Coordinates of C-alpha atoms and ligand atoms in Angstrom, one line a residue:
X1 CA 109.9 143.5 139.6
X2 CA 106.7 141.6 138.7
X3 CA 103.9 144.0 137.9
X4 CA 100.4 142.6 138.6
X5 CA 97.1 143.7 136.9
X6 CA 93.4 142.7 138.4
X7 CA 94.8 141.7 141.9
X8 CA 91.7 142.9 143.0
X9 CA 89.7 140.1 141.7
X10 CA 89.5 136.6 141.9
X11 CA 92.4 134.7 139.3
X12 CA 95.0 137.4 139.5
X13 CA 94.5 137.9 143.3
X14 CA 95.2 134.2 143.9
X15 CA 98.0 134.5 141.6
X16 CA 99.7 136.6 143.7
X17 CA 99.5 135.2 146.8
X18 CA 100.9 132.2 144.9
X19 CA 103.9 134.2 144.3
X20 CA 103.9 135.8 147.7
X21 CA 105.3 132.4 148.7
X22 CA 107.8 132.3 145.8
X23 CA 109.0 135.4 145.9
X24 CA 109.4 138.6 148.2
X25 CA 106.4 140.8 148.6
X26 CA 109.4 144.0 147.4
X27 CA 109.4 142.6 143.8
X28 CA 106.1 142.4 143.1
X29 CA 103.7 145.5 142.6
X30 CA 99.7 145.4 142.0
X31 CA 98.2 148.0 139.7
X32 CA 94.4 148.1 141.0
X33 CA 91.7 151.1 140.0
X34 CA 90.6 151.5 143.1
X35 CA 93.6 151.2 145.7
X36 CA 91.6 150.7 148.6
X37 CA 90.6 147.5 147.1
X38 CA 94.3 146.5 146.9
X39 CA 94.7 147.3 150.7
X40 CA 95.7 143.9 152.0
X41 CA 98.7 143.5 149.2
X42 CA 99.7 146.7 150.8
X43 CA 99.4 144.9 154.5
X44 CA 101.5 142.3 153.0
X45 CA 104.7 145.0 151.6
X46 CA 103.6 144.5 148.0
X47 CA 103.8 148.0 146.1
X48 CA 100.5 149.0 145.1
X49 CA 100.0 151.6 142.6
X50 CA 97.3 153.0 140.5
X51 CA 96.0 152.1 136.9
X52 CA 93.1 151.4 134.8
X53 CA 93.4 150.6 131.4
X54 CA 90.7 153.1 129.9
X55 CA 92.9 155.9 131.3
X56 CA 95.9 155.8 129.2
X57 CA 98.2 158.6 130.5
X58 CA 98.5 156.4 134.2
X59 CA 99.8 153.0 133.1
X60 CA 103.4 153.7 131.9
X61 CA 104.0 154.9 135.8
X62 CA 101.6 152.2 137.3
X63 CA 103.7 149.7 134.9
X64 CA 107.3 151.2 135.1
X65 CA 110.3 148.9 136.3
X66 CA 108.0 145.8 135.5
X67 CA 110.6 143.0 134.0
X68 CA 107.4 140.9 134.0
X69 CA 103.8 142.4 133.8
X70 CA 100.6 140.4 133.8
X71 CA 97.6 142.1 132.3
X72 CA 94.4 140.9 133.3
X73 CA 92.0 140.8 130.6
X74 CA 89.2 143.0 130.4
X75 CA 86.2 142.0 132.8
X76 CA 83.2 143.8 131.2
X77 CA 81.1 142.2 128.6
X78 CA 79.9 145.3 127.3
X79 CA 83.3 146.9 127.0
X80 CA 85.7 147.7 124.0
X81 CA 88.4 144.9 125.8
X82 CA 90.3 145.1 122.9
X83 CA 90.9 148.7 122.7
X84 CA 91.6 148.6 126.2
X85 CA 94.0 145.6 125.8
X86 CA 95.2 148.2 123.4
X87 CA 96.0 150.9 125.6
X88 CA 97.3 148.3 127.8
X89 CA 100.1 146.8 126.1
X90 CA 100.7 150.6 124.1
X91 CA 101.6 151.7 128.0
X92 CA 103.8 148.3 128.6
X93 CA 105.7 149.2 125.4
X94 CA 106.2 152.6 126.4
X95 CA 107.2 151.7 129.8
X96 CA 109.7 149.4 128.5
X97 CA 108.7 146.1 130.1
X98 CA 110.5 142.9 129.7
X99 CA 107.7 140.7 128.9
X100 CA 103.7 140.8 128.7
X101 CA 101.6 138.2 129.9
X102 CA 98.1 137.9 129.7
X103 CA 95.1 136.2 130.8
X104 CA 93.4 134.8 127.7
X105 CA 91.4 131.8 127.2
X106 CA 92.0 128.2 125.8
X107 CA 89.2 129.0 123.1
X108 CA 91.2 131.9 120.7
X109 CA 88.8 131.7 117.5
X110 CA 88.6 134.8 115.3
X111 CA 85.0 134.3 114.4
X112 CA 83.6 132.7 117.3
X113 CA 80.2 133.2 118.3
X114 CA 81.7 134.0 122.1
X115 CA 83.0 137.7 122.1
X116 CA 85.7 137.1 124.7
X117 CA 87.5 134.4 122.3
X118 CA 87.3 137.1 119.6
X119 CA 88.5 139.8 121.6
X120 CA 91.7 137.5 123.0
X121 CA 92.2 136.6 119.4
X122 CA 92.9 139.9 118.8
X123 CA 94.9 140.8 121.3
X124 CA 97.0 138.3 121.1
X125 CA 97.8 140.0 117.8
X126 CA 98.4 143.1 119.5
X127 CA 101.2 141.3 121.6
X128 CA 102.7 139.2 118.6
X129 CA 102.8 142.6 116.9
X130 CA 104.4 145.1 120.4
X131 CA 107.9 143.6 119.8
X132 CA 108.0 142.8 123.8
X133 CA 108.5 139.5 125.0
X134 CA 104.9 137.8 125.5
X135 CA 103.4 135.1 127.0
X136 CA 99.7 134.2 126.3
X137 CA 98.0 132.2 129.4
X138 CA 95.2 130.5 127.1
X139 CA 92.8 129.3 130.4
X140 CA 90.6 126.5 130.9
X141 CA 86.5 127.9 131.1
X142 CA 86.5 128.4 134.8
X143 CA 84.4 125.5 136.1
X144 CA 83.4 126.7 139.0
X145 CA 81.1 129.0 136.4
X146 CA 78.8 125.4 135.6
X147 CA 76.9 126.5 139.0
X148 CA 75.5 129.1 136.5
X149 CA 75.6 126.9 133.2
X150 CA 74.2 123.8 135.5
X151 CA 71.5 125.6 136.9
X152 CA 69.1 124.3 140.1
X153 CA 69.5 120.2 138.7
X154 CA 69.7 119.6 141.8
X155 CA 66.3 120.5 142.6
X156 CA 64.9 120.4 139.3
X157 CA 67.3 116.5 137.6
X158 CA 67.1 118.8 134.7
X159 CA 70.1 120.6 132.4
X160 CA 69.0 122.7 130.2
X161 CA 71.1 124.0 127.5
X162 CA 70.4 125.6 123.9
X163 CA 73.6 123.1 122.3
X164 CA 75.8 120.9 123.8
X165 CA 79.5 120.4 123.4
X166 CA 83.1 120.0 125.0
X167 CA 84.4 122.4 127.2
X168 CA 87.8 122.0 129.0
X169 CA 86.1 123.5 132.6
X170 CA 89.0 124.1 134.6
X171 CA 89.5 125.1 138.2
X172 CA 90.1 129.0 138.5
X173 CA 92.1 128.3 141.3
X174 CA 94.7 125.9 139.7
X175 CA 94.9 128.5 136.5
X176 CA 95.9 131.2 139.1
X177 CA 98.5 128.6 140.8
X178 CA 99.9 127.9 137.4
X179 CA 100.3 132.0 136.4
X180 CA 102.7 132.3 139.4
X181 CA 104.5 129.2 138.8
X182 CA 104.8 131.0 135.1
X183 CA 105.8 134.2 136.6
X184 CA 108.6 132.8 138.3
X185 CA 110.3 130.5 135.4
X186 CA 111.2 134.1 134.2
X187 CA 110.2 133.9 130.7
X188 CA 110.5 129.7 130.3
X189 CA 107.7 129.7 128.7
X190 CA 106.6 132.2 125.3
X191 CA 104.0 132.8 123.1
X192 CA 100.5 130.9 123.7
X193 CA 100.4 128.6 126.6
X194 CA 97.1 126.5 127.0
X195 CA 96.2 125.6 131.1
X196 CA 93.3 123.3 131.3
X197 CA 92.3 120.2 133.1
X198 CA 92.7 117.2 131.4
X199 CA 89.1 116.2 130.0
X200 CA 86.7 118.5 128.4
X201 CA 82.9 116.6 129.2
X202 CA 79.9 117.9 127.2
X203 CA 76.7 118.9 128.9
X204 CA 75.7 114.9 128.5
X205 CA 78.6 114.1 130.3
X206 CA 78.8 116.2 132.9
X207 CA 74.8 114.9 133.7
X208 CA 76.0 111.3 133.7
X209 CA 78.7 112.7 136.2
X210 CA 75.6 114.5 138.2
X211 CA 73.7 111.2 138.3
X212 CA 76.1 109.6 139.6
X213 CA 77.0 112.1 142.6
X214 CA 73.5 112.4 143.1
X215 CA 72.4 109.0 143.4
X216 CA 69.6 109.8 140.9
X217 CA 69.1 110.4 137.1
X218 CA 69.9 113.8 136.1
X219 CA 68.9 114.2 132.5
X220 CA 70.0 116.7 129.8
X221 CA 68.0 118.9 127.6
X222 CA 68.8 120.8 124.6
X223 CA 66.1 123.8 124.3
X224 CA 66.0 125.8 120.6
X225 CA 67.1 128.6 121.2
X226 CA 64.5 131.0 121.3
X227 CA 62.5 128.8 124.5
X228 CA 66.5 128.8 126.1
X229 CA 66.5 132.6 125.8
X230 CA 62.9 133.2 127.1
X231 CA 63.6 130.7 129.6
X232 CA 66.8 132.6 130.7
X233 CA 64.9 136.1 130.3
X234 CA 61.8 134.6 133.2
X235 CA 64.4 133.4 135.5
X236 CA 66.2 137.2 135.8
X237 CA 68.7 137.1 133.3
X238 CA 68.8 140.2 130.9
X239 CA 68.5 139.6 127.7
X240 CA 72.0 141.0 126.5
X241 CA 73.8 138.6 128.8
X242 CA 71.7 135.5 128.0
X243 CA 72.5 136.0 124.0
X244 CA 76.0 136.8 125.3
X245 CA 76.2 132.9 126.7
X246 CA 74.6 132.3 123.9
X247 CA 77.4 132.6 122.2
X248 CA 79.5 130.6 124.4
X249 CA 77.1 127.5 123.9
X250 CA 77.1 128.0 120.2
X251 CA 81.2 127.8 120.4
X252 CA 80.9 124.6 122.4
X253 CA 78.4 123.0 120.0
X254 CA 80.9 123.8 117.3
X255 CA 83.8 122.4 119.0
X256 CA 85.9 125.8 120.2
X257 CA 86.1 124.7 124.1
X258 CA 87.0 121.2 123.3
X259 CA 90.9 121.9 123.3
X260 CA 92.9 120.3 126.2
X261 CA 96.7 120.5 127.5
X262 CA 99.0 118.6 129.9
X263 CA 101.0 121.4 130.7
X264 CA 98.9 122.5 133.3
X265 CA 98.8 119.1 135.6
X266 CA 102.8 119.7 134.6
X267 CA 103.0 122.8 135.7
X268 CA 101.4 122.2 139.1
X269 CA 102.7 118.7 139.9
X270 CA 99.3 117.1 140.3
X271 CA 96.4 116.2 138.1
X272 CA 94.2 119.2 138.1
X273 CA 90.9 119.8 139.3
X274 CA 88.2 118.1 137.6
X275 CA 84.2 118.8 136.9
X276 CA 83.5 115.7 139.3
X277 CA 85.2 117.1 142.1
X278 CA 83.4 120.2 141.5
X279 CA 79.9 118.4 141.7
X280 CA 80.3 116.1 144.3
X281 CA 81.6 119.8 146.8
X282 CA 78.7 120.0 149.3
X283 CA 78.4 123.6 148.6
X284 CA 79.4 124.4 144.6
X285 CA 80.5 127.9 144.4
X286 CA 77.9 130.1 142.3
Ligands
LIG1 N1 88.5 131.5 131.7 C1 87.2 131.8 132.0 O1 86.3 131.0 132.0 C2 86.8 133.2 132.4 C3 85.5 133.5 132.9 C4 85.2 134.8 133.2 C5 86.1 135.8 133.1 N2 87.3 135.5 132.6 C6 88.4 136.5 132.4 O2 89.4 136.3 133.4 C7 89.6 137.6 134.0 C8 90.0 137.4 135.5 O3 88.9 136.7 136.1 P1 88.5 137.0 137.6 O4 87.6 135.8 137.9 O5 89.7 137.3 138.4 O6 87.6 138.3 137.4 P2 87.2 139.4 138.5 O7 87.2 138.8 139.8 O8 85.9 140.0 138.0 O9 88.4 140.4 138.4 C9 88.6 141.2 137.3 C10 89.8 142.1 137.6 O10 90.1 142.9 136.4 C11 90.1 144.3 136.8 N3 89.7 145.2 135.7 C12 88.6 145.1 135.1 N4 88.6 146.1 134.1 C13 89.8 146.8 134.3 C14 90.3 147.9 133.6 N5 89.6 148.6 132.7 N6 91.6 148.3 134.0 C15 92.2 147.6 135.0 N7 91.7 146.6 135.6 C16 90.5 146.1 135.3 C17 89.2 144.4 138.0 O11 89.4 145.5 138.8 P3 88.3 146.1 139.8 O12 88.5 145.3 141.1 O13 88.6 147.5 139.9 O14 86.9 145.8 139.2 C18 89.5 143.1 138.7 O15 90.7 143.2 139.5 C19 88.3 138.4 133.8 O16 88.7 139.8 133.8 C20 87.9 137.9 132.5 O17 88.5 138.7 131.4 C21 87.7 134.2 132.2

């Protein structure tokens, strides 16, 4: 049985109707918070059961019989994810599954200036550490995400950042294709995996590849800091979320995002999606 975390959302959702077609919907359960939510994995003959990592007493049920269980990583910027990746893999060790994996990212940096690379850093030590079988799915920065990083250039011709650097944007879609394929090599592949496109642009790159879908010049600027965060603050964002990306921006000028892997276009038998597909879509998703 394959137990599946965060089915309710976007990567892990896709992951499972990946495996839907690998796979019969009898050996594959979904843990959700709110079962309702899970209600068309239910449609479909997938077990769906109830779980939420910041209620420890549920998950060694919701996570019992799993020879495979994929956490999702925490969601909430604001949270304590690693104490609830804690209570997490705590529950999988105490319900005896086979093997962990979990949905990190390709930037695992101790000190970063971005929390979540922090927070998967030290999780990943809590799986090296469980003495279960784990498998570490180190993802791409999802690139359909730039439509927020990018802002309205295609109004405006303008990027504005507050550093520029290279980030391995990767299609959320592929990562989720590749997390089945994963699931179903039972256990071919262990420890840290890294699933990212092939080319990790910086913010100059990826407004060379906006000219050039555009048909006009898009140019790039790099804001201090303080005017980026302002900027940010006018335009709606709050303030805790703009020094949050922040961060991430800070661990792309220093390099952190810049890491890229084959195994991924392996993995899925074809080159994976690229940043200049994702600009020249007629509708980019937000
Ligand atoms: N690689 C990247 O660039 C990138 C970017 C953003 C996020 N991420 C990470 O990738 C993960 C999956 O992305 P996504 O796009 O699928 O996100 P999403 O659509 O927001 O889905 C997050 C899922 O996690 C579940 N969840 C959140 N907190 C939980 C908890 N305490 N216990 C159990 N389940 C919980 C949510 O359940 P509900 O439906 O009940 O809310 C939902 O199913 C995110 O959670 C985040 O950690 C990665």
């Amino acid at each position: 049985m394959i137990v599946i975390t965060g089915a309710t959302g976007a990567l892990n959702g896709a992951t499972v109707d990946h495996l839907l077609e690998r796979m019969p919907a009898a050996d594959i359960a979904v843990v959700a918070r709110d079962t309702a939510k899970a209600r068309r994995f239910a449609d479909l003959g997938v077990t769906v059961r109830q779980g939420d990592y910041a209620d420890a007493a549920l998950l060694p049920r919701a996570f019992e019989g799993a020879g495979q269980l994929l956490l999702v990583s925490s969601s909430d910027p604001r949270a304590d994810a690693v104490g609830l990746h804690r209570t997490a893999i705590d529950a999988a060790v105490a319900a005896g599954v086979g093997r962990i994996l979990y949905t990190a990212h390709q930037n695992v940096t101790p000190d970063s200036t971005f929390t979540p690379s922090r927070d998967h850093a030290a999780t990943e030590r809590l799986l090296a550490d469980s003495g279960v079988a784990w498998t570490s799915l180190r993802n791409g920065f999802y690139a359909h995400s730039l439509g927020l990083f990018l802002g309205a250039w295609r109004q405006t011709g303008v990027i504005s950042v507050p550093a520029d650097g290279p980030v391995s944007w990767t299609a959320r879609e592929d990562e989720a294709e590749a997390a089945a394929i994963i699931l179903a090599s039972n256990g071919a592949h262990n420890g840290p995996v890294t699933l990212t496109a092939s080319a990790a642009p910086t913010f100059a790159d990826i407004a060379g590849m906006a000219s050039d879908v555009a048909g006009r010049t898009v140019t790039l600027e790099v804001l201090p800091v303080d005017e980026w965060v302002a900027a940010q603050v006018a335009g709606g964002t709050e303030e805790f979320m703009a020094r949050f990306l922040l961060g991430f921006y800070r661990a792309a000028g220093r390099g952190e995002f810049a890491g890229t892997d084959p195994l991924l276009g392996t993995l899925l038998g074809r080159e994976p999606r690229t940043v200049r597909d994702l600009l020249a879509a007629p509708t980019p998703t937000p």
